[in-house]
Tab-separated table of C-alpha atoms in Angstrom:
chain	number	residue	atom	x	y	z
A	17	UNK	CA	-65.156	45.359	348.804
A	18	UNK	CA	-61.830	43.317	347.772
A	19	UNK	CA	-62.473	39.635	347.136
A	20	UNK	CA	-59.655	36.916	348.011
A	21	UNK	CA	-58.998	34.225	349.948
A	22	UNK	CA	-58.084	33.482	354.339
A	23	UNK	CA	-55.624	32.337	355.116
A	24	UNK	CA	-55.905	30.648	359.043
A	25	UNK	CA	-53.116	30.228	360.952
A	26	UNK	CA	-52.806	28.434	364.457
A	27	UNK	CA	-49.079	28.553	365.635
A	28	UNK	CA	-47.684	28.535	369.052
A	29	UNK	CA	-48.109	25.769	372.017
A	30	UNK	CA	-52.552	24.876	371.642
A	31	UNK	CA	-54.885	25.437	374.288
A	32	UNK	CA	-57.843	23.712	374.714
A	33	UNK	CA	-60.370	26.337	373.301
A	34	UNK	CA	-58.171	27.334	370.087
A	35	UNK	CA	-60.851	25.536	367.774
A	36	UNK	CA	-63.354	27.678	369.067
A	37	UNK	CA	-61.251	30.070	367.926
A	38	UNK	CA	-61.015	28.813	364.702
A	39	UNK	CA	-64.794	27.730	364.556
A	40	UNK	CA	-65.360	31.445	365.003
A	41	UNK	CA	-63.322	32.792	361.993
A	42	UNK	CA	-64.494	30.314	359.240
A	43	UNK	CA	-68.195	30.488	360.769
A	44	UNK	CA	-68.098	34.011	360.495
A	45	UNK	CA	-66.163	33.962	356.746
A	46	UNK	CA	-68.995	31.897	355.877
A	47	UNK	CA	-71.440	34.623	355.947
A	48	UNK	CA	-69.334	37.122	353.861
A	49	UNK	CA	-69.030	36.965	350.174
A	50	UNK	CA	-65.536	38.560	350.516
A	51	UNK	CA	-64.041	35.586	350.963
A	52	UNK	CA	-63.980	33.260	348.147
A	53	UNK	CA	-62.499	30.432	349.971
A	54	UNK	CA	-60.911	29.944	353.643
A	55	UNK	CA	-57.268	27.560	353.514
A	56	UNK	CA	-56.181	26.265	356.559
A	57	UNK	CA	-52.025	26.188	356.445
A	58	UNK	CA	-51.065	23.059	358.102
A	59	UNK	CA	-48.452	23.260	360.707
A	60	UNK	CA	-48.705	26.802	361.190
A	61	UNK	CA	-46.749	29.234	359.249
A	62	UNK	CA	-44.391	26.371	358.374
A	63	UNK	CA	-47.758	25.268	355.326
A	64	UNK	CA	-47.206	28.570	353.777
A	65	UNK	CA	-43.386	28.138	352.998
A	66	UNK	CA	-44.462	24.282	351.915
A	67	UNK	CA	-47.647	25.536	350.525
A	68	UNK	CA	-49.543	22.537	352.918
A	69	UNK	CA	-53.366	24.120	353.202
A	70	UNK	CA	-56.793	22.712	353.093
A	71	UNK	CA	-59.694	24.097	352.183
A	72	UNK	CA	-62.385	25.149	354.837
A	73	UNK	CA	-64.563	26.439	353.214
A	74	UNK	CA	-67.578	23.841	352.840
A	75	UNK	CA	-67.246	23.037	356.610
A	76	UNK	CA	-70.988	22.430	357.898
A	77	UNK	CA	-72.685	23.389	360.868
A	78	UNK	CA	-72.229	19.868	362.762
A	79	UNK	CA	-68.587	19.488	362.061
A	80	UNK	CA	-67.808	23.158	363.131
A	81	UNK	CA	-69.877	22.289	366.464
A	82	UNK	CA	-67.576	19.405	366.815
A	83	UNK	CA	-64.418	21.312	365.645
A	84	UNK	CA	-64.848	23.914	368.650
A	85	UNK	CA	-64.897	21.368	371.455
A	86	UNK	CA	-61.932	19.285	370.299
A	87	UNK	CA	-58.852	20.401	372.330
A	88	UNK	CA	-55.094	21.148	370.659
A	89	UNK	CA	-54.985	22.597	367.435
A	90	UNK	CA	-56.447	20.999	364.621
A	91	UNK	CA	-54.443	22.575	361.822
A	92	UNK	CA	-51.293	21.523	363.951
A	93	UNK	CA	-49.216	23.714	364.677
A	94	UNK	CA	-45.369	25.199	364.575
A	95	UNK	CA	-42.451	26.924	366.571
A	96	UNK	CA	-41.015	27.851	363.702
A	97	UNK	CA	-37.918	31.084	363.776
A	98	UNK	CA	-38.788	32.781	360.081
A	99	UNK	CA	-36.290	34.607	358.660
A	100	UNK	CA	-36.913	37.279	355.814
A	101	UNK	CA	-36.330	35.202	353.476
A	102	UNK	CA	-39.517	33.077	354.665
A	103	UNK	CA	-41.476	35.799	354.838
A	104	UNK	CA	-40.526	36.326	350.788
A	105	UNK	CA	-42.031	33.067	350.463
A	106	UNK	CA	-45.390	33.103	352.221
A	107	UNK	CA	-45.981	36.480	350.135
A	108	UNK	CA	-45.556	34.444	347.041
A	109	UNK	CA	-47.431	31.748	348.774
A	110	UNK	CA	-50.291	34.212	349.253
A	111	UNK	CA	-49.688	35.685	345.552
A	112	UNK	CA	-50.244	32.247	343.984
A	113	UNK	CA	-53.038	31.092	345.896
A	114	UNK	CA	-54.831	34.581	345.637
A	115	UNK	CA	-54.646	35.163	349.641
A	116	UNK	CA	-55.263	38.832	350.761
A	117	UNK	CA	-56.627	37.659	353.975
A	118	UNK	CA	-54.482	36.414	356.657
A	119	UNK	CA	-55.546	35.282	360.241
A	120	UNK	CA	-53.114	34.156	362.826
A	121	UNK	CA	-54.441	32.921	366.054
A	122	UNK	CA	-51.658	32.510	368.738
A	123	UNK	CA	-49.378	34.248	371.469
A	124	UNK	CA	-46.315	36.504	371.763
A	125	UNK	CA	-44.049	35.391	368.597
A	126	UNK	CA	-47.537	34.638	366.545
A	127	UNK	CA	-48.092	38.412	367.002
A	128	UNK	CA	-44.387	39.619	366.042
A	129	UNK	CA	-44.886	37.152	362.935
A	130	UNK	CA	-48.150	38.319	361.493
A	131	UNK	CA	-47.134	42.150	362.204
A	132	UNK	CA	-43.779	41.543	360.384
A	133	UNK	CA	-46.080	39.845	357.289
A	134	UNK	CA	-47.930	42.984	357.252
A	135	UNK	CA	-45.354	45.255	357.327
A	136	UNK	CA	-43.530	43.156	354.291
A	137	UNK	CA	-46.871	42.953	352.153
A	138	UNK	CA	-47.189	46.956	352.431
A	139	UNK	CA	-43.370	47.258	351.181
A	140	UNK	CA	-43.657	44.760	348.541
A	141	UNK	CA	-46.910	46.453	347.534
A	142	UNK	CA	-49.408	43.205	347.966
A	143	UNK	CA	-53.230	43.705	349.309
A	144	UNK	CA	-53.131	41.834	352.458
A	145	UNK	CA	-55.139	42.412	355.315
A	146	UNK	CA	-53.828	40.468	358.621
A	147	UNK	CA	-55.212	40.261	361.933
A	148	UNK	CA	-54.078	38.774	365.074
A	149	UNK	CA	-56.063	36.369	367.159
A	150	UNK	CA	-55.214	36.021	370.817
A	151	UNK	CA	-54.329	32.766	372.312
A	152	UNK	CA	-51.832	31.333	375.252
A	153	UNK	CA	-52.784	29.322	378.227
A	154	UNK	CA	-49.642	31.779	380.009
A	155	UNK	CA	-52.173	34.840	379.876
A	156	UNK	CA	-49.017	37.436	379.213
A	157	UNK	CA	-50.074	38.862	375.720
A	158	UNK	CA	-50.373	42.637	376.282
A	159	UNK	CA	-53.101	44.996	376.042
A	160	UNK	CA	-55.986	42.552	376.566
A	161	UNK	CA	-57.983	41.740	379.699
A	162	UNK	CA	-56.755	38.133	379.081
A	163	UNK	CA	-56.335	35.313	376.347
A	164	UNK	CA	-58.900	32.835	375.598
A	165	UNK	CA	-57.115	29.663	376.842
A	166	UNK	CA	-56.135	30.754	379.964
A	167	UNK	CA	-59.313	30.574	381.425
A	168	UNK	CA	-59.325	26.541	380.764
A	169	UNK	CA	-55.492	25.728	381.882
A	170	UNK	CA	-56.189	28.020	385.340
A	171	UNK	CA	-59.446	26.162	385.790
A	172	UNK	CA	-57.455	23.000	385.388
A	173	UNK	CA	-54.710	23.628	387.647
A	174	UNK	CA	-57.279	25.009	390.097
A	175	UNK	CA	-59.668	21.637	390.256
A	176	UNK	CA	-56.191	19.441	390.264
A	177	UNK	CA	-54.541	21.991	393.205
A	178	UNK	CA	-58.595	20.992	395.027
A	179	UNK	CA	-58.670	17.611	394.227
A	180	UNK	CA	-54.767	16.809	394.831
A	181	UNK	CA	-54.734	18.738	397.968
A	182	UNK	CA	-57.905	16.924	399.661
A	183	UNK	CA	-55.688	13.756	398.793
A	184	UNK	CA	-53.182	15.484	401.024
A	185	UNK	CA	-55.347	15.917	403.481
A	186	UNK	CA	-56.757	12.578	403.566
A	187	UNK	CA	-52.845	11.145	403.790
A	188	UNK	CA	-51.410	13.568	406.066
A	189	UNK	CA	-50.406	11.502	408.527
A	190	UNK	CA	-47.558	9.807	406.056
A	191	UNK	CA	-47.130	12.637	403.508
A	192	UNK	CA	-46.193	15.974	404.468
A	193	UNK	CA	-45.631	18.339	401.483
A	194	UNK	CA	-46.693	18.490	398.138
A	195	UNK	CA	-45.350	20.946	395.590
A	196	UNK	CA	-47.427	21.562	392.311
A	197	UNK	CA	-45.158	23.486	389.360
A	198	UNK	CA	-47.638	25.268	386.945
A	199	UNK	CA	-46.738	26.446	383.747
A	200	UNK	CA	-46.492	29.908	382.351
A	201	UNK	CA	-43.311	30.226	381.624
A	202	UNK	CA	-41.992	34.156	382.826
A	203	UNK	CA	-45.591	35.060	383.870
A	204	UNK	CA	-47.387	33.515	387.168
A	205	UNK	CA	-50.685	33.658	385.933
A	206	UNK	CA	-51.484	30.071	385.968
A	207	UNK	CA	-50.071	28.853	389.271
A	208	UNK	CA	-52.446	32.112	391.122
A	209	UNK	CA	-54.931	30.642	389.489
A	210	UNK	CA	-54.912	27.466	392.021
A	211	UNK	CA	-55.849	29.992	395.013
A	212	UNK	CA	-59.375	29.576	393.525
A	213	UNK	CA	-59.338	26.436	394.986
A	214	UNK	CA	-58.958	27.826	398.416
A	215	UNK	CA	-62.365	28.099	400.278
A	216	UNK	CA	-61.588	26.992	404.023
A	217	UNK	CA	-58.427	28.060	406.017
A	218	UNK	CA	-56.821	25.080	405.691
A	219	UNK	CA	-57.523	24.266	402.039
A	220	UNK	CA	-54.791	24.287	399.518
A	221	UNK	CA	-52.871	25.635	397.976
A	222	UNK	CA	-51.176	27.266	401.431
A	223	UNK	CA	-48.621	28.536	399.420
A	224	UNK	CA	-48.343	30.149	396.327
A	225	UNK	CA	-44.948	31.106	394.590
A	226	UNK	CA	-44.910	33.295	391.383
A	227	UNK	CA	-42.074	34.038	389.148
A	228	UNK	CA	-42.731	38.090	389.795
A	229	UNK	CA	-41.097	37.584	393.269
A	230	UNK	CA	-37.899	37.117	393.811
A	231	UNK	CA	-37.777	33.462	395.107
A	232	UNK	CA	-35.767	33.508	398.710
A	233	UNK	CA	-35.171	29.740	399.653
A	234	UNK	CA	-34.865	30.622	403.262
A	235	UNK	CA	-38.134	32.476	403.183
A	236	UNK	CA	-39.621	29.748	401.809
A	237	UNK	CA	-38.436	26.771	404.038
A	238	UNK	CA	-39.962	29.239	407.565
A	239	UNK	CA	-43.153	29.125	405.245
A	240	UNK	CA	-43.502	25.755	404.910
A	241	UNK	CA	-42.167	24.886	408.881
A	242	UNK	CA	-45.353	27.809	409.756
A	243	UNK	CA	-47.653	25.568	407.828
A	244	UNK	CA	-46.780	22.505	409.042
A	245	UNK	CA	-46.885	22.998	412.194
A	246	UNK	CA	-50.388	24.544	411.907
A	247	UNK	CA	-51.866	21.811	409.956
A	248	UNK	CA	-49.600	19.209	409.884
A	249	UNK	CA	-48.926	18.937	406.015
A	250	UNK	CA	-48.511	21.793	403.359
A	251	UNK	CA	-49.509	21.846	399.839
A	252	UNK	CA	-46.973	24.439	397.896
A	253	UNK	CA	-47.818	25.877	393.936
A	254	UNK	CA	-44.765	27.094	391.781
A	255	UNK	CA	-44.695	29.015	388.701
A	256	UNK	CA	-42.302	27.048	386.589
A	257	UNK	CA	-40.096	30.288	386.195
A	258	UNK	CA	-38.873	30.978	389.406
A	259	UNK	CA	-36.188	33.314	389.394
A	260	UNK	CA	-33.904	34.431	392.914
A	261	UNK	CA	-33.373	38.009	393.360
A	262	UNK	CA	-30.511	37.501	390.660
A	263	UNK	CA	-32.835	36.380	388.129
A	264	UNK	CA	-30.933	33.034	388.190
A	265	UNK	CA	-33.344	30.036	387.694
A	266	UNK	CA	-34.285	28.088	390.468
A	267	UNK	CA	-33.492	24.695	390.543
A	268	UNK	CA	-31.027	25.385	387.651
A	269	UNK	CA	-28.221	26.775	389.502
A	270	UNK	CA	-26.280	23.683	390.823
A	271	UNK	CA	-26.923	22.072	387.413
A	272	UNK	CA	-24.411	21.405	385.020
A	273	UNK	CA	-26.415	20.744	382.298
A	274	UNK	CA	-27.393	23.412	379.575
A	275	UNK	CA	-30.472	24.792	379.068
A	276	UNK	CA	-33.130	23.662	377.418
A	277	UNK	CA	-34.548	26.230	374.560
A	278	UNK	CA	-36.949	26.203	371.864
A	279	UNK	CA	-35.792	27.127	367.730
A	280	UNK	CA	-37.358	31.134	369.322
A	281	UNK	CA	-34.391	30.732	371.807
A	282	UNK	CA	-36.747	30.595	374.865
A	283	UNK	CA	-36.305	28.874	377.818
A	284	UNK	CA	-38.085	25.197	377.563
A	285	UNK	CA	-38.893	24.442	381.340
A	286	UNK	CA	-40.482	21.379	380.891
A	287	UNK	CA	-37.535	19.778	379.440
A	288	UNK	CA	-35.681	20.749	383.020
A	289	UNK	CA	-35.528	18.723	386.203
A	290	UNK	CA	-38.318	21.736	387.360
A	291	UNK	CA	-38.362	23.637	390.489
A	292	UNK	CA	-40.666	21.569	391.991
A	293	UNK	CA	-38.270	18.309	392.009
A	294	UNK	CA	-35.692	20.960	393.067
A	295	UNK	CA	-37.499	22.734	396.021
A	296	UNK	CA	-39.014	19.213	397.158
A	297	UNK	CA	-35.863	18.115	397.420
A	298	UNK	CA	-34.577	20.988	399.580
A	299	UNK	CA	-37.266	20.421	402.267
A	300	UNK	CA	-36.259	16.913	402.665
A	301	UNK	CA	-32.830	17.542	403.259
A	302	UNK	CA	-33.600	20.761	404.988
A	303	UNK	CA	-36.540	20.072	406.996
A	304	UNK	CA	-36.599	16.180	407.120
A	305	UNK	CA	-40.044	16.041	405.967
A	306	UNK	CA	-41.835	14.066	403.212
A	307	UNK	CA	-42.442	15.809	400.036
A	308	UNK	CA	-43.877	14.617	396.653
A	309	UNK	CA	-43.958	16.633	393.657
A	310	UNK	CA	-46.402	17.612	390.634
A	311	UNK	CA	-46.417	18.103	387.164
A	312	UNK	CA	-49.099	18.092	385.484
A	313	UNK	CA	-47.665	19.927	382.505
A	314	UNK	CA	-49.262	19.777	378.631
A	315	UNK	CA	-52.097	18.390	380.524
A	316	UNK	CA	-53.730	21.725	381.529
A	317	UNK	CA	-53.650	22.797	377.857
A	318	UNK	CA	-55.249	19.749	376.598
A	319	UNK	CA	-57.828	18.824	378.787
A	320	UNK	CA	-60.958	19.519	377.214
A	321	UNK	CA	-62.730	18.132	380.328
A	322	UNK	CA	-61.885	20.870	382.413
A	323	UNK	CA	-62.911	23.703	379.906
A	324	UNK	CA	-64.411	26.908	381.229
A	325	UNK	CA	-67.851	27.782	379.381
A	326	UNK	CA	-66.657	31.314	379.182
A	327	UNK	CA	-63.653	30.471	377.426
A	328	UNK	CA	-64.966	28.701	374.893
A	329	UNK	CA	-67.326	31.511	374.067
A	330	UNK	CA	-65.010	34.087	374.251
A	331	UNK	CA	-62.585	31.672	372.259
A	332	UNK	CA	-65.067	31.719	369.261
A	333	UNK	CA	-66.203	35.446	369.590
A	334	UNK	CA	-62.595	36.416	368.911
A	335	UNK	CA	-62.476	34.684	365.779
A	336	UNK	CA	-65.682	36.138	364.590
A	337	UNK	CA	-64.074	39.542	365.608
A	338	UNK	CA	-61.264	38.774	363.686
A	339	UNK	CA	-63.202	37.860	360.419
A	340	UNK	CA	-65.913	40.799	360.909
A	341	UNK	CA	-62.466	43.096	361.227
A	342	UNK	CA	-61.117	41.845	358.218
A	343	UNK	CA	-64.095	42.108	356.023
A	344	UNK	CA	-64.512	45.594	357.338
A	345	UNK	CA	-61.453	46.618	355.870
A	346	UNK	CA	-58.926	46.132	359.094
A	347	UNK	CA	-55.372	45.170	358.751
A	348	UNK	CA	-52.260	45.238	361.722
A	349	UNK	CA	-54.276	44.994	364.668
A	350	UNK	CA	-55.017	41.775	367.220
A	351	UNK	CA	-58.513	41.460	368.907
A	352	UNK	CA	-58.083	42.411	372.200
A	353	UNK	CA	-60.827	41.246	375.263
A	354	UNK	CA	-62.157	44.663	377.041
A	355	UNK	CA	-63.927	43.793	380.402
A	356	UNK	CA	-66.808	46.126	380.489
A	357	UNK	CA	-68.451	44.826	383.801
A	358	UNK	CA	-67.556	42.383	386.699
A	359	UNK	CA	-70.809	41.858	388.200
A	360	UNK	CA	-72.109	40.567	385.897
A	361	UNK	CA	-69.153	39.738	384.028
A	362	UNK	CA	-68.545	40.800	380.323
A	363	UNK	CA	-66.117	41.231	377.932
A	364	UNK	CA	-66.624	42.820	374.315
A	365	UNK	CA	-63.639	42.872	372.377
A	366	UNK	CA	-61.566	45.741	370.681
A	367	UNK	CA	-58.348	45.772	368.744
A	368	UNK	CA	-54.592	47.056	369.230
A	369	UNK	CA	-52.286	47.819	366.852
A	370	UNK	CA	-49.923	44.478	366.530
A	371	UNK	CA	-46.668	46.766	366.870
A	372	UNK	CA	-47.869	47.460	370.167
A	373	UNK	CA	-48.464	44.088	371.292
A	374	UNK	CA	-45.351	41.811	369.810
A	375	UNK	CA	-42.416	41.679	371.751
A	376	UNK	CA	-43.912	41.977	375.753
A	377	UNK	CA	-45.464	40.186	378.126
A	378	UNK	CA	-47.889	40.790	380.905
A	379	UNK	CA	-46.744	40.169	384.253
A	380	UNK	CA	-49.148	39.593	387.115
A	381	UNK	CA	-49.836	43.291	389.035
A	382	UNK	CA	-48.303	43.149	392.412
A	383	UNK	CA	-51.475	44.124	394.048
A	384	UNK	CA	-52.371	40.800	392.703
A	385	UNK	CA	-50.074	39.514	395.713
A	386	UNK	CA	-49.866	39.728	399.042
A	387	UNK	CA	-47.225	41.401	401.373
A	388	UNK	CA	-45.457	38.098	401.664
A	389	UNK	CA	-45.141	36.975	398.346
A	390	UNK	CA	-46.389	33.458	398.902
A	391	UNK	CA	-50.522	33.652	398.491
A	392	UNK	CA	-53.015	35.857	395.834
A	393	UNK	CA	-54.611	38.594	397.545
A	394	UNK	CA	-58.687	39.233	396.819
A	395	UNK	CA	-58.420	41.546	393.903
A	396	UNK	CA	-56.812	38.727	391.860
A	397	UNK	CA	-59.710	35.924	393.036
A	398	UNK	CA	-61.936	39.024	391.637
A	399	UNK	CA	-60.610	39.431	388.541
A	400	UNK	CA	-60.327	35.224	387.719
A	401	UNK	CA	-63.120	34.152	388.932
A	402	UNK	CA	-65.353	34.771	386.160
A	403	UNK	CA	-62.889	33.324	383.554
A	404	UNK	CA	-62.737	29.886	385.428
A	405	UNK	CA	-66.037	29.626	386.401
A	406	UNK	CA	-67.290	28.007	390.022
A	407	UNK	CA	-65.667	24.624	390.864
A	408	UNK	CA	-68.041	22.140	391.923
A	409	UNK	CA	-68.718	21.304	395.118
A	410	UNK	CA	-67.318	19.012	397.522
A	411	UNK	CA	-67.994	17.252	401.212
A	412	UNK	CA	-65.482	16.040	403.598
A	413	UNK	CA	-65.902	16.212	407.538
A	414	UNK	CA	-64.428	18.248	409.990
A	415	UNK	CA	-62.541	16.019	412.446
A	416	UNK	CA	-62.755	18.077	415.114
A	417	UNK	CA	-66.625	18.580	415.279
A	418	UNK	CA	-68.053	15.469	413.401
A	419	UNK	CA	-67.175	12.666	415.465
A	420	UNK	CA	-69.215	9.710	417.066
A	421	UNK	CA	-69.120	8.832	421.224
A	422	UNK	CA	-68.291	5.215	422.052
């Protein structure tokens, strides 16, 4: 068995379950004497070019229960672009410091990064076992049932969409729309998330917009006119990445202000004026009506009071995967979710070869929505349901059947 130190990485935009995560790797590197010690790199990759790391190794019991329900990432983290030069660096980071362990949890570019590391080590001729930890609230890493963090942000979005929609309700009779933009950048994972909310006909969302249909503005306006006039006021969800048939970005076209992107070169929606203010805007001048927008934003990754109870778990059981994997002798693979059962729900977890996984992303199944593009069809409640969890109940009346005579 070869002895060295872990290395933990968390890199990428935090969720609010990645300490789990993290709980579960130095929890599980506790019980194995291959690991001498376990650094954390501060600020992501970005501590192993300054050589910024703490130790983690004497971490007790009480502070690793506390560690796993704080939200965000406690190591910080880092969007970092590393070139090959950086990756020269980290190497003789990880030579000096006597790493040959290396765990990164985090999304698409974490997974390109720690497969590139690997791929260096071998060349350079270096022990180093790495391992990839999944993690993004956008649930479009490939090759896994789904991401620990996505369960939280979709649960989120889904109580908000409830809770901001029975607001709606309640004002209908000054307010008429209400668009909600959801993050997940290319992917519309997170905004068909809010159809959980949806138990009675006229609960909201109504309308649900995902980036994997080509938005039609026309379309849309005859949606929201056949909602209004059945209920009087319509509550719309957007996936922040709404493209037209074109693939030109809604809401960006009439701008004449560049786009916003991150140091990766991807598009940085939050820093936009958003569909939502764009398509709100539309239906007032369009349709005459009142419309508010939405935007929650970071808050559906940080919110640790909206965490799902299976996300957390599966969170941590990833990172103890990870370690276990490593210990075992693993290297170039992320720890993949594998849903074994729906009723009842399980996961266990497998791995997949990091080549395999950097570099895509998973894009909601059509059959995930319905004929008309604009609402999630059963199979998708199905499949998220058991990652959110059941929302808590509410009461309201029914107008039309609780009433008092005079």
């Amino acid at each position: 068995m070869m002895k060295g130190r872990l290395a933990v990485v968390q890199s990428g935009g935090p969720t609010p379950v990645i300490n789990a995560s993290l709980v579960g790797i130095i929890h599980e590197a506790q019980q194995h004497d291959c690991f001498d010690k376990i650094y954390g790199l501060i600020h992501g990759i970005e501590g192993g070019l300054k050589r910024e790391m703490i130790d983690l190794s004497s971490l007790t019991a009480r502070q690793l229960q506390t560690l796993a329900n704080t939200p965000a990432a406690a190591l910080r983290s880092s969007r970092h672009k590393i070139s090959d030069d950086d990756y020269e660096i980290i190497l003789e980071c990880c030579r000096a410091h006597h790493i040959h362990y290396f765990a990164c949890i985090g999304g698409n570019g974490s997974m390109y990064v720690c497969n590139r590391l690997a791929e260096m080590a071998q060349a350079a001729n270096y022990e180093l076992r790495v391992v990839g930890v999944p993690k993004t609230i956008d649930n479009d890493l490939l090759h896994t049932d789904h991401t620990p963090g996505y369960g939280s942000a979709a649960r989120f979005l889904a109580l908000a969409t409830r809770d901001t929609g029975l607001d709606l309700r309640a004002m209908a009779t000054f307010d008429d729309v209400t668009i909600l933009e959801a993050l997940g950048r290319n992917a519309g994972w997170l905004a068909a998330a809010t159809a959980l909310a949806v138990q009675h006909d006229d609960d909201a969302p109504h309308l649900i917009y995902v980036p994997e249909v080509a938005f039609d503005e026309r379309r849309f306006l005859n949606d929201v006119v056949a909602v209004h006039e059945r209920l009087g006021y319509v509550f719309v969800v957007v996936g922040e990445g709404l493209r037209d048939a074109e693939e030109r970005m809604i809401g960006q076209r009439e701008s004449n202000h560049a786009e916003h992107v991150d140091t990766l070169g991807r598009s940085i929606y939050s820093l936009s004026q958003g569909v939502a203010s764009y398509l709100a805007e539309l239906v007032r001048e369009q349709l005459g009506l009142q419309a508010r927008t939405l935007r929650p934003g970071l808050i559906g990754r940080a919110m640790s009071a909206a965490v799902s109870s299976v996300d957390r778990v599966e969170a941590r059981r990833v990172g103890e995967a990870a370690t276990t994997y490593l210990a075992d002798g693993g290297s170039g693979e992320m720890i993949t979710l594998e849903r074994i059962s729906q009723q009842p729900y399980h996961c266990d977890t497998g791995t997949i070869e990091l080549s395999v996984v950097s570099g895509g992303e998973k894009m909601l199944p059509r059959e995930y929505i319905n004929n008309a593009g604009n609402m999630m069809t059963a199979a998708f409640i199905d499949y998220v349901r058991p990652l959110i969890g059941e929302l808590p109940p509410v009461f309201r009346f029914d107008a039309d059947k609780n009433h008092f005579d005079g």
